[in-house]
Short mmCIF file of C-alpha atoms and ligand atoms in Angstrom, two decimals:
data_model
loop_
_atom_site.label_atom_id
_atom_site.label_comp_id
_atom_site.label_asym_id
_atom_site.label_seq_id
_atom_site.Cartn_x
_atom_site.Cartn_y
_atom_site.Cartn_z
CA UNK Z 1 161.06 122.90 15.57
CA UNK Z 2 160.09 125.65 13.08
CA UNK Z 3 159.02 124.63 9.57
CA UNK Z 4 158.34 128.07 8.04
CA UNK Z 5 161.78 128.39 6.47
CA UNK Z 6 162.73 131.32 8.71
CA UNK Z 7 165.87 131.02 10.80
CA UNK Z 8 165.08 130.57 14.48
CA UNK Z 9 166.70 133.27 16.66
CA UNK Z 10 169.15 131.66 19.07
CA UNK Z 11 168.01 131.75 22.68
CA UNK Z 12 169.65 134.64 24.48
CA UNK Z 13 171.31 133.73 27.74
CA UNK Z 14 173.10 136.74 29.23
CA UNK Z 15 175.05 134.39 31.52
CA UNK Z 16 177.14 133.51 28.46
CA UNK Z 17 178.70 136.98 28.74
CA UNK Z 18 180.10 136.20 32.19
CA UNK Z 19 183.12 134.18 30.94
CA UNK Z 20 183.92 137.05 28.53
CA UNK Z 21 183.88 140.07 30.85
CA UNK Z 22 183.45 138.63 34.35
CA UNK Z 23 180.27 138.47 36.42
CA UNK Z 24 180.89 141.89 37.96
CA UNK Z 25 180.76 143.46 34.49
CA UNK Z 26 177.39 142.08 33.42
CA UNK Z 27 175.03 144.38 35.28
CA UNK Z 28 171.40 143.28 35.51
CA UNK Z 29 170.05 144.76 38.73
CA UNK Z 30 167.22 147.14 37.62
CA UNK Z 31 168.31 149.78 40.12
CA UNK Z 32 171.85 149.75 38.75
CA UNK Z 33 170.64 149.71 35.13
CA UNK Z 34 168.54 152.82 35.75
CA UNK Z 35 171.70 154.94 35.97
CA UNK Z 36 172.70 153.96 32.41
CA UNK Z 37 169.19 154.09 30.95
CA UNK Z 38 168.51 157.80 30.84
CA UNK Z 39 170.37 160.48 28.94
CA UNK Z 40 171.94 163.63 30.33
CA UNK Z 41 168.97 165.80 29.28
CA UNK Z 42 166.53 163.30 30.90
CA UNK Z 43 164.54 163.40 27.68
CA UNK Z 44 165.44 159.95 26.38
CA UNK Z 45 164.57 157.00 28.62
CA UNK Z 46 165.75 153.51 27.67
CA UNK Z 47 165.42 150.06 29.20
CA UNK Z 48 168.54 147.96 28.44
CA UNK Z 49 168.42 144.22 29.16
CA UNK Z 50 171.87 144.52 30.69
CA UNK Z 51 174.89 146.80 30.89
CA UNK Z 52 178.07 145.02 29.79
CA UNK Z 53 181.42 146.56 30.68
CA UNK Z 54 184.30 145.11 28.62
CA UNK Z 55 187.84 145.87 29.77
CA UNK Z 56 189.81 145.32 26.55
CA UNK Z 57 189.50 145.35 22.76
CA UNK Z 58 189.41 141.53 22.79
CA UNK Z 59 186.48 141.61 25.22
CA UNK Z 60 184.63 144.17 23.07
CA UNK Z 61 185.18 141.93 20.03
CA UNK Z 62 183.95 138.83 21.86
CA UNK Z 63 180.83 140.58 23.21
CA UNK Z 64 179.97 141.99 19.78
CA UNK Z 65 180.50 138.66 17.97
CA UNK Z 66 178.29 136.99 20.58
CA UNK Z 67 175.52 139.62 20.23
CA UNK Z 68 175.76 139.76 16.42
CA UNK Z 69 175.30 136.00 16.15
CA UNK Z 70 172.10 136.40 18.19
CA UNK Z 71 170.94 139.57 16.36
CA UNK Z 72 170.90 141.27 19.74
CA UNK Z 73 171.23 145.04 19.40
CA UNK Z 74 174.15 146.73 21.17
CA UNK Z 75 174.42 150.44 21.98
CA UNK Z 76 177.88 151.79 22.89
CA UNK Z 77 178.00 154.20 25.81
CA UNK Z 78 180.93 156.28 27.03
CA UNK Z 79 180.42 159.01 29.64
CA UNK Z 80 176.72 159.38 28.73
CA UNK Z 81 177.07 163.14 28.40
CA UNK Z 82 175.71 163.10 24.83
CA UNK Z 83 172.79 165.45 24.28
CA UNK Z 84 170.79 163.61 21.58
CA UNK Z 85 170.09 160.28 23.31
CA UNK Z 86 172.45 158.26 21.10
CA UNK Z 87 174.00 156.30 23.98
CA UNK Z 88 170.71 155.06 25.42
CA UNK Z 89 169.76 151.42 24.79
CA UNK Z 90 166.06 150.72 24.26
CA UNK Z 91 164.14 147.75 25.66
CA UNK Z 92 165.75 144.47 24.70
CA UNK Z 93 169.07 146.09 23.70
CA UNK Z 94 172.45 145.78 25.42
CA UNK Z 95 174.26 148.84 26.73
CA UNK Z 96 177.99 148.38 26.00
CA UNK Z 97 179.57 150.65 28.60
CA UNK Z 98 183.14 151.51 27.67
CA UNK Z 99 184.67 153.45 30.55
CA UNK Z 100 186.83 150.47 31.57
CA UNK Z 101 188.84 151.05 28.38
CA UNK Z 102 190.79 153.68 30.27
CA UNK Z 103 194.42 152.84 29.45
CA UNK Z 104 196.54 155.89 28.74
CA UNK Z 105 199.83 155.10 26.99
CA UNK Z 106 202.86 157.33 27.62
CA UNK Z 107 202.85 160.42 25.41
CA UNK Z 108 205.08 160.01 22.34
CA UNK Z 109 206.89 163.32 22.73
CA UNK Z 110 208.72 163.01 19.40
CA UNK Z 111 205.47 163.04 17.39
CA UNK Z 112 203.43 164.90 20.06
CA UNK Z 113 200.88 162.10 19.92
CA UNK Z 114 199.28 159.82 22.48
CA UNK Z 115 197.23 156.62 22.23
CA UNK Z 116 194.37 156.33 24.70
CA UNK Z 117 191.59 153.88 25.43
CA UNK Z 118 188.13 154.95 24.26
CA UNK Z 119 186.99 155.23 27.88
CA UNK Z 120 189.61 157.80 28.89
CA UNK Z 121 187.94 161.05 29.90
CA UNK Z 122 188.77 164.35 28.25
CA UNK Z 123 190.04 165.62 31.62
CA UNK Z 124 192.50 162.71 31.91
CA UNK Z 125 193.72 163.21 28.34
CA UNK Z 126 194.24 166.95 28.90
CA UNK Z 127 196.14 166.23 32.12
CA UNK Z 128 198.40 163.65 30.44
CA UNK Z 129 199.26 166.17 27.73
CA UNK Z 130 199.94 168.96 30.24
CA UNK Z 131 202.29 166.70 32.23
CA UNK Z 132 204.71 166.60 29.30
CA UNK Z 133 204.31 170.26 28.41
CA UNK Z 134 201.82 169.74 25.57
CA UNK Z 135 198.10 170.37 25.18
CA UNK Z 136 195.05 168.57 23.78
CA UNK Z 137 193.17 171.37 22.02
CA UNK Z 138 189.55 170.14 22.12
CA UNK Z 139 187.73 171.32 25.21
CA UNK Z 140 184.14 171.22 26.41
CA UNK Z 141 182.31 171.71 29.69
CA UNK Z 142 181.55 167.98 30.14
CA UNK Z 143 185.30 167.27 30.28
CA UNK Z 144 185.23 165.32 33.56
CA UNK Z 145 182.91 162.62 32.16
CA UNK Z 146 182.96 162.78 28.33
CA UNK Z 147 185.18 160.02 26.93
CA UNK Z 148 187.52 160.12 23.96
CA UNK Z 149 185.52 157.32 22.29
CA UNK Z 150 182.26 159.25 22.69
CA UNK Z 151 183.92 162.43 21.47
CA UNK Z 152 185.17 160.71 18.31
CA UNK Z 153 181.80 158.99 17.79
CA UNK Z 154 180.03 162.37 17.96
CA UNK Z 155 182.86 164.35 16.35
CA UNK Z 156 182.62 166.69 19.32
CA UNK Z 157 183.35 170.34 18.69
CA UNK Z 158 183.58 172.47 21.78
CA UNK Z 159 185.13 175.77 22.62
CA UNK Z 160 188.14 175.97 20.30
CA UNK Z 161 186.87 174.77 16.93
CA UNK Z 162 187.63 178.11 15.29
CA UNK Z 163 191.33 177.56 16.04
CA UNK Z 164 191.86 173.79 16.11
CA UNK Z 165 188.84 172.19 14.42
CA UNK Z 166 186.59 169.50 15.94
CA UNK Z 167 187.59 166.06 17.20
CA UNK Z 168 187.98 164.81 13.62
CA UNK Z 169 190.95 167.12 13.13
CA UNK Z 170 192.87 165.65 16.09
CA UNK Z 171 192.54 161.92 15.33
CA UNK Z 172 195.63 160.37 13.73
CA UNK Z 173 194.83 156.72 14.39
CA UNK Z 174 191.91 154.60 15.46
CA UNK Z 175 191.19 151.06 16.55
CA UNK Z 176 187.60 149.87 16.36
CA UNK Z 177 185.58 146.68 16.37
CA UNK Z 178 182.91 145.93 13.76
CA UNK Z 179 179.59 144.37 14.77
CA UNK Z 180 180.82 140.90 13.83
CA UNK Z 181 183.88 141.21 16.08
CA UNK Z 182 186.46 142.13 13.40
CA UNK Z 183 189.06 144.60 14.67
CA UNK Z 184 190.00 147.33 12.18
CA UNK Z 185 192.23 150.40 12.10
CA UNK Z 186 195.76 151.27 13.16
CA UNK Z 187 197.45 153.41 15.76
CA UNK Z 188 200.73 154.18 14.01
CA UNK Z 189 199.91 157.89 13.87
CA UNK Z 190 201.24 158.37 10.35
CA UNK Z 191 200.29 161.81 9.08
CA UNK Z 192 200.70 160.58 5.52
CA UNK Z 193 199.11 157.27 4.61
CA UNK Z 194 197.02 157.16 1.43
CA UNK Z 195 196.24 153.46 1.36
CA UNK Z 196 192.53 153.63 0.66
CA UNK Z 197 189.49 154.43 2.76
CA UNK Z 198 190.31 156.43 5.86
CA UNK Z 199 188.62 154.73 8.82
CA UNK Z 200 189.07 157.59 11.31
CA UNK Z 201 187.13 159.89 8.95
CA UNK Z 202 184.39 157.30 8.54
CA UNK Z 203 184.02 156.71 12.26
CA UNK Z 204 184.16 160.36 13.38
CA UNK Z 205 180.51 161.30 13.78
CA UNK Z 206 179.22 157.75 13.21
CA UNK Z 207 177.53 157.79 16.66
CA UNK Z 208 178.14 154.13 17.43
CA UNK Z 209 176.31 152.91 14.32
CA UNK Z 210 179.31 151.57 12.34
CA UNK Z 211 181.77 150.20 14.88
CA UNK Z 212 182.79 150.39 18.52
CA UNK Z 213 185.85 152.57 18.93
CA UNK Z 214 188.28 150.98 21.38
CA UNK Z 215 191.47 153.04 21.13
CA UNK Z 216 192.34 156.40 19.58
CA UNK Z 217 195.64 158.09 18.78
CA UNK Z 218 195.43 161.88 18.90
CA UNK Z 219 197.68 164.74 17.95
CA UNK Z 220 198.70 167.15 20.69
CA UNK Z 221 199.75 170.77 20.24
CA UNK Z 222 202.24 173.11 21.89
CA UNK Z 223 200.84 175.05 24.84
CA UNK Z 224 200.19 178.75 24.38
CA UNK Z 225 202.62 181.06 26.15
CA UNK Z 226 199.94 183.64 26.93
CA UNK Z 227 196.19 183.64 27.18
CA UNK Z 228 193.63 186.35 27.78
CA UNK Z 229 189.87 186.35 28.07
CA UNK Z 230 187.44 189.24 27.65
CA UNK Z 231 183.75 189.41 28.41
CA UNK Z 232 182.22 192.13 26.24
CA UNK Z 233 178.76 193.67 26.58
CA UNK Z 234 176.64 194.74 23.58
CA UNK Z 235 173.19 196.13 22.86
CA UNK Z 236 172.40 193.66 20.08
CA UNK Z 237 173.49 190.43 18.42
CA UNK Z 238 174.28 192.40 15.24
CA UNK Z 239 176.77 194.58 17.16
CA UNK Z 240 178.29 191.54 18.89
CA UNK Z 241 178.75 189.58 15.67
CA UNK Z 242 180.24 192.59 13.88
CA UNK Z 243 182.73 192.94 16.76
CA UNK Z 244 183.52 189.21 16.61
CA UNK Z 245 184.32 189.48 12.89
CA UNK Z 246 186.45 192.59 13.46
CA UNK Z 247 188.39 190.81 16.19
CA UNK Z 248 189.11 187.80 14.01
CA UNK Z 249 190.34 190.04 11.21
CA UNK Z 250 192.57 192.00 13.58
CA UNK Z 251 194.05 189.08 15.48
CA UNK Z 252 195.21 185.62 14.40
CA UNK Z 253 195.32 184.44 18.02
CA UNK Z 254 191.56 184.29 18.72
CA UNK Z 255 190.84 180.81 20.10
CA UNK Z 256 187.20 181.11 21.21
CA UNK Z 257 184.24 183.38 20.55
CA UNK Z 258 181.17 182.49 22.58
CA UNK Z 259 177.84 184.26 22.68
CA UNK Z 260 175.41 184.43 25.61
CA UNK Z 261 172.28 186.49 26.20
CA UNK Z 262 171.02 188.45 29.21
CA UNK Z 263 168.39 185.91 30.30
CA UNK Z 264 170.86 183.00 30.18
CA UNK Z 265 173.50 184.90 32.16
CA UNK Z 266 170.86 185.85 34.72
CA UNK Z 267 169.83 182.18 35.01
CA UNK Z 268 173.46 181.09 35.51
CA UNK Z 269 173.98 183.77 38.17
CA UNK Z 270 170.80 182.79 40.03
CA UNK Z 271 171.48 179.05 39.76
CA UNK Z 272 175.07 179.16 41.00
CA UNK Z 273 175.02 182.32 43.14
CA UNK Z 274 177.43 184.26 40.92
CA UNK Z 275 177.65 188.03 40.87
CA UNK Z 276 176.25 189.48 37.61
CA UNK Z 277 179.11 190.48 35.31
CA UNK Z 278 177.67 193.87 34.35
CA UNK Z 279 175.38 196.42 35.96
CA UNK Z 280 173.11 197.24 34.20
CA UNK Z 281 172.89 193.83 32.49
CA UNK Z 282 173.75 193.76 28.79
CA UNK Z 283 171.42 192.25 26.16
CA UNK Z 284 174.19 190.29 24.45
CA UNK Z 285 177.63 189.22 25.70
CA UNK Z 286 180.64 187.84 23.89
CA UNK Z 287 183.22 185.77 25.70
CA UNK Z 288 186.39 186.05 23.65
CA UNK Z 289 189.62 184.18 24.27
CA UNK Z 290 192.98 184.81 22.62
CA UNK Z 291 196.00 182.61 23.11
CA UNK Z 292 199.36 182.17 21.49
CA UNK Z 293 203.02 183.14 21.66
CA UNK Z 294 204.33 185.98 23.82
CA UNK Z 295 202.80 189.32 22.90
CA UNK Z 296 199.21 188.09 22.67
CA UNK Z 297 198.14 190.12 25.68
CA UNK Z 298 199.12 193.46 24.13
CA UNK Z 299 197.73 192.53 20.72
CA UNK Z 300 194.46 191.35 22.31
CA UNK Z 301 194.10 194.49 24.45
CA UNK Z 302 194.70 196.71 21.41
CA UNK Z 303 192.23 194.75 19.27
CA UNK Z 304 189.53 194.84 21.97
CA UNK Z 305 190.06 198.58 22.49
CA UNK Z 306 189.53 199.21 18.77
CA UNK Z 307 186.12 197.46 18.66
CA UNK Z 308 182.98 199.51 18.19
CA UNK Z 309 179.66 198.89 19.94
CA UNK Z 310 181.21 197.58 23.18
CA UNK Z 311 179.18 198.93 26.13
CA UNK Z 312 181.35 197.48 28.87
CA UNK Z 313 184.17 194.95 29.20
CA UNK Z 314 185.88 192.72 31.71
CA UNK Z 315 189.32 191.37 30.85
CA UNK Z 316 191.35 188.61 32.52
CA UNK Z 317 194.95 187.66 31.78
CA UNK Z 318 195.52 184.92 34.33
CA UNK Z 319 194.00 181.44 34.61
CA UNK Z 320 192.03 182.14 37.78
CA UNK Z 321 190.26 185.27 36.58
CA UNK Z 322 189.75 183.76 33.11
CA UNK Z 323 187.96 180.81 34.72
CA UNK Z 324 185.67 183.25 36.55
CA UNK Z 325 184.65 184.85 33.24
CA UNK Z 326 184.27 181.48 31.49
CA UNK Z 327 181.72 180.38 34.12
CA UNK Z 328 179.10 182.77 32.69
CA UNK Z 329 179.26 180.77 29.46
CA UNK Z 330 180.20 177.27 30.57
CA UNK Z 331 177.54 176.86 33.23
CA UNK Z 332 174.64 177.52 30.83
CA UNK Z 333 174.04 173.81 30.04
CA UNK Z 334 173.94 172.85 33.73
CA UNK Z 335 171.76 175.82 34.71
CA UNK Z 336 169.21 175.06 31.99
CA UNK Z 337 169.18 171.36 32.96
CA UNK Z 338 168.09 172.38 36.49
CA UNK Z 339 164.83 173.66 34.96
CA UNK Z 340 163.78 170.16 33.89
CA UNK Z 341 163.57 168.25 30.63
CA UNK Z 342 165.21 170.31 27.91
CA UNK Z 343 164.82 170.15 24.15
CA UNK Z 344 168.37 170.71 22.97
CA UNK Z 345 168.63 171.73 19.35
CA UNK Z 346 172.25 172.37 18.53
CA UNK Z 347 172.42 174.07 15.13
CA UNK Z 348 174.78 176.04 12.88
CA UNK Z 349 173.84 179.01 10.77
CA UNK Z 350 175.88 180.79 8.15
CA UNK Z 351 177.34 183.73 10.12
CA UNK Z 352 175.47 186.27 7.99
CA UNK Z 353 172.18 184.63 9.06
CA UNK Z 354 172.97 184.15 12.74
CA UNK Z 355 171.60 187.41 14.23
CA UNK Z 356 168.39 187.12 12.17
CA UNK Z 357 167.95 183.52 13.28
CA UNK Z 358 168.17 184.47 16.97
CA UNK Z 359 165.17 186.80 16.58
CA UNK Z 360 163.25 184.49 14.25
CA UNK Z 361 163.52 181.46 16.52
CA UNK Z 362 162.40 183.55 19.51
CA UNK Z 363 159.36 184.79 17.56
CA UNK Z 364 158.60 181.20 16.52
CA UNK Z 365 158.65 179.87 20.10
CA UNK Z 366 156.61 182.82 21.43
CA UNK Z 367 154.00 182.18 18.74
CA UNK Z 368 153.89 178.37 18.82
CA UNK Z 369 154.66 177.60 22.49
CA UNK Z 370 153.95 180.74 24.53
CA UNK Z 371 154.22 178.72 27.75
CA UNK Z 372 157.81 177.65 26.95
CA UNK Z 373 161.12 179.32 27.78
CA UNK Z 374 163.86 179.67 25.19
CA UNK Z 375 167.56 179.77 26.05
CA UNK Z 376 170.03 180.64 23.32
CA UNK Z 377 173.80 180.54 23.57
CA UNK Z 378 176.61 179.12 21.55
CA UNK Z 379 179.94 179.08 19.84
CA UNK Z 380 179.35 182.26 17.86
CA UNK Z 381 182.71 182.12 16.12
CA UNK Z 382 181.60 179.17 14.02
CA UNK Z 383 177.89 180.03 13.74
CA UNK Z 384 176.85 177.37 16.25
CA UNK Z 385 173.83 178.19 18.44
CA UNK Z 386 172.47 175.91 21.15
CA UNK Z 387 168.69 176.33 21.04
CA UNK Z 388 167.31 175.10 24.38
CA UNK Z 389 163.58 174.92 24.98
CA UNK Z 390 162.19 174.22 28.46
CA UNK Z 391 158.57 174.04 29.58
CA UNK Z 392 157.36 171.83 26.71
CA UNK Z 393 156.49 168.12 26.82
CA UNK Z 394 159.45 165.75 26.42
CA UNK Z 395 157.76 164.11 23.41
CA UNK Z 396 156.83 167.37 21.66
CA UNK Z 397 158.65 166.68 18.39
CA UNK Z 398 156.51 169.15 16.47
CA UNK Z 399 158.26 172.16 17.99
CA UNK Z 400 161.68 170.59 17.31
CA UNK Z 401 160.63 170.13 13.70
CA UNK Z 402 159.54 173.75 13.34
CA UNK Z 403 162.84 175.06 14.72
CA UNK Z 404 164.91 172.69 12.59
CA UNK Z 405 162.92 173.59 9.47
CA UNK Z 406 163.70 177.24 10.14
CA UNK Z 407 167.39 176.32 10.43
CA UNK Z 408 167.35 174.35 7.17
CA UNK Z 409 165.48 177.18 5.36
CA UNK Z 410 168.16 179.57 6.62
CA UNK Z 411 170.93 177.47 5.07
CA UNK Z 412 172.09 175.93 8.35
CA UNK Z 413 172.81 172.50 9.81
CA UNK Z 414 170.34 170.80 12.17
CA UNK Z 415 173.27 169.37 14.12
CA UNK Z 416 176.39 171.43 14.63
CA UNK Z 417 178.27 169.19 17.06
CA UNK Z 418 176.02 166.96 19.17
CA UNK Z 419 175.03 164.57 16.40
CA UNK Z 420 171.65 163.23 15.32
CA UNK Z 421 171.21 160.46 17.90
CA UNK Z 422 167.64 159.44 18.66
CA UNK Z 423 166.11 162.89 19.07
CA UNK Z 424 166.88 164.29 15.61
CA UNK Z 425 166.82 161.28 13.30
CA UNK Z 426 163.29 162.05 12.07
CA UNK Z 427 164.67 165.36 10.78
CA UNK Z 428 167.79 164.15 8.97
CA UNK Z 429 166.05 164.65 5.62
CA UNK Z 430 166.08 168.42 6.27
CA UNK Z 431 169.83 168.43 5.62
CA UNK Z 432 170.49 165.21 3.69
CA UNK Z 433 169.09 164.14 0.31
CA UNK Z 434 167.43 160.76 -0.25
CA UNK Z 435 170.55 159.74 -2.17
CA UNK Z 436 172.80 160.68 0.73
CA UNK Z 437 170.66 158.83 3.27
CA UNK Z 438 170.63 155.76 1.01
CA UNK Z 439 174.43 155.97 0.77
CA UNK Z 440 174.72 156.14 4.55
CA UNK Z 441 172.46 153.11 4.84
CA UNK Z 442 174.61 151.21 2.32
CA UNK Z 443 177.76 151.97 4.33
CA UNK Z 444 176.00 150.90 7.52
CA UNK Z 445 174.86 147.65 5.90
CA UNK Z 446 178.34 146.88 4.58
CA UNK Z 447 179.87 147.21 8.04
CA UNK Z 448 176.99 145.94 10.16
CA UNK Z 449 175.03 143.42 8.11
CA UNK Z 450 172.63 142.45 10.89
CA UNK Z 451 171.97 145.97 12.12
CA UNK Z 452 173.42 145.09 15.51
CA UNK Z 453 174.94 148.46 16.38
CA UNK Z 454 172.67 151.21 17.68
CA UNK Z 455 169.47 150.63 15.70
CA UNK Z 456 167.26 153.70 16.09
CA UNK Z 457 170.22 156.08 16.19
CA UNK Z 458 171.18 158.52 13.40
CA UNK Z 459 169.46 156.89 10.41
CA UNK Z 460 165.73 157.50 9.97
C1 FAD C 1 177.67 170.30 30.19
C2 FAD C 1 177.87 169.74 28.80
C3 FAD C 1 178.56 170.49 27.85
C4 FAD C 1 178.78 169.98 26.57
N1 FAD C 1 179.47 170.75 25.68
C5 FAD C 1 179.69 170.25 24.45
C6 FAD C 1 180.41 171.03 23.49
O1 FAD C 1 180.82 172.17 23.75
N2 FAD C 1 180.64 170.48 22.27
C7 FAD C 1 180.19 169.23 21.95
O2 FAD C 1 180.43 168.78 20.82
N3 FAD C 1 179.49 168.49 22.83
C8 FAD C 1 179.23 168.97 24.06
N4 FAD C 1 178.51 168.21 24.95
C9 FAD C 1 177.99 166.90 24.54
C10 FAD C 1 178.87 165.68 24.91
O3 FAD C 1 179.74 165.98 25.97
C11 FAD C 1 179.65 165.21 23.71
O4 FAD C 1 178.75 164.75 22.72
C12 FAD C 1 180.64 164.08 24.01
O5 FAD C 1 181.38 163.83 22.84
C13 FAD C 1 179.97 162.78 24.44
O6 FAD C 1 180.94 161.91 24.99
P1 FAD C 1 180.48 160.68 25.91
O7 FAD C 1 181.66 159.86 26.24
O8 FAD C 1 179.70 161.18 27.07
O9 FAD C 1 179.55 159.88 24.91
P2 FAD C 1 178.14 159.22 25.17
O10 FAD C 1 177.14 160.25 25.56
O11 FAD C 1 178.27 158.06 26.06
O12 FAD C 1 177.81 158.72 23.69
C14 FAD C 1 177.60 159.63 22.65
C15 FAD C 1 177.45 158.86 21.33
O13 FAD C 1 178.67 158.21 21.01
C16 FAD C 1 178.51 156.78 20.95
N5 FAD C 1 179.70 156.21 21.57
C17 FAD C 1 180.19 156.46 22.81
N6 FAD C 1 181.35 155.82 22.98
C18 FAD C 1 181.59 155.13 21.84
C19 FAD C 1 182.64 154.27 21.41
N7 FAD C 1 183.69 154.01 22.17
N8 FAD C 1 182.54 153.73 20.18
C20 FAD C 1 181.50 154.00 19.37
N9 FAD C 1 180.49 154.80 19.73
C21 FAD C 1 180.54 155.38 20.94
C22 FAD C 1 177.22 156.50 21.69
O14 FAD C 1 176.62 155.32 21.22
C23 FAD C 1 176.41 157.74 21.37
O15 FAD C 1 175.83 157.65 20.10
C24 FAD C 1 178.27 168.71 26.23
C25 FAD C 1 177.56 167.96 27.18
C26 FAD C 1 177.35 168.46 28.44
C27 FAD C 1 176.61 167.62 29.43
#
């Protein structure tokens, strides 16, 4: 018996989870755990005590209440495609793996909304929408594994933010479980409901630190009648960004503007045996997509023809040829991952600072880490650049700090769409004031008094 006045921690017996989720959903074999213990970039290695796989909201609530009563930390994990290590449970923590929450309700065609389990993949959601002639407008290359719950928790952006906004803009209802097992939220999908704090807004981007998202209701949109894609070659980022701005002014139908550079395109071509898009190779390429009602193709062709600074162009107006052009952009993340551990610094710059940043960050890496390789690409339409550094030690946080300081000095955000997770939390102060971080902590404490959910993620 303890006599020091402190509360004794209850003994933790993982067998107690078996009646809640079933023995087959309490994974403890070290070889099996290994698959859930490392992040997609292979930079963040964890060591969860167990992986628990609940199959319903009630099971999530029961697991959380059990863990909270034992002050046992729980880290939610969806598809584990996150790029900042937020889904990785450290030693002694539980990994709450949510892909069994994969129920997809029938689409409510009247409201063009659908309610899905947090474990439903983006691919499955997009397919369900297409089956009834609608479309889910968020898209990203990890679509076959990324889950709706993970996408809400990270407020994922993706390829069409300039037209449809990030995940936050699509969520019209949420169901989530607080650390103590309380279920909150609603899935009515009311577009107007001003009855106090808006839980979907609070949970979008909360990275598993405030609640476990169990179900989400999302808004769908009408499909576009026509779509066209152009790959445009330029001499410089300045020329490319000027053309991007001109295109957006000329055409309301632009749905994606992506920027890639010669070295990244060359890497993609070598990694996946693709033919180079242009000969000679261009220094900077824009992948531009336009989609909308009938007539887009002519408007797009006219707008592209009027651009200045375009050295060469490839245009596709059918799905198959569009997909071929998209590969030069979409396969960057995979190609870079083949090189080994990658420092992924996903940042946004004000558009007027973007071209300057691309040169400044290259000069910084050449000066500070001459042995490293730098790979830059991104969603140029919204100022988002993915800064990828390979050839440096996985734990080299100093170089991350130097890049992120440059971003903050340039008026940008140190996380455009991937979140803060574990890899960027030491740098949160570059974008958030002490008062803001204290406010975030207060919100966290109000919802998760014992600090059960994802300690070590997001908050410094
Ligand atoms: C090839 C590739 C391309 C990508 N492209 C993009 C892109 O264009 N735009 C973009 O924004 N991201 C992109 N990503 C990153 C990633 O796909 C997104 O962050 C995605 O939202 C993560 O979903 P997930 O289910 O894999 O979440 P996980 O990686 O499992 O988790 C991510 C975070 O969410 C939390 N979480 C997961 N599920 C829940 C839940 N149900 N409740 C509460 N918290 C939860 C985790 O704890 C963690 O903090 C890309 C990744 C890859 C590998």
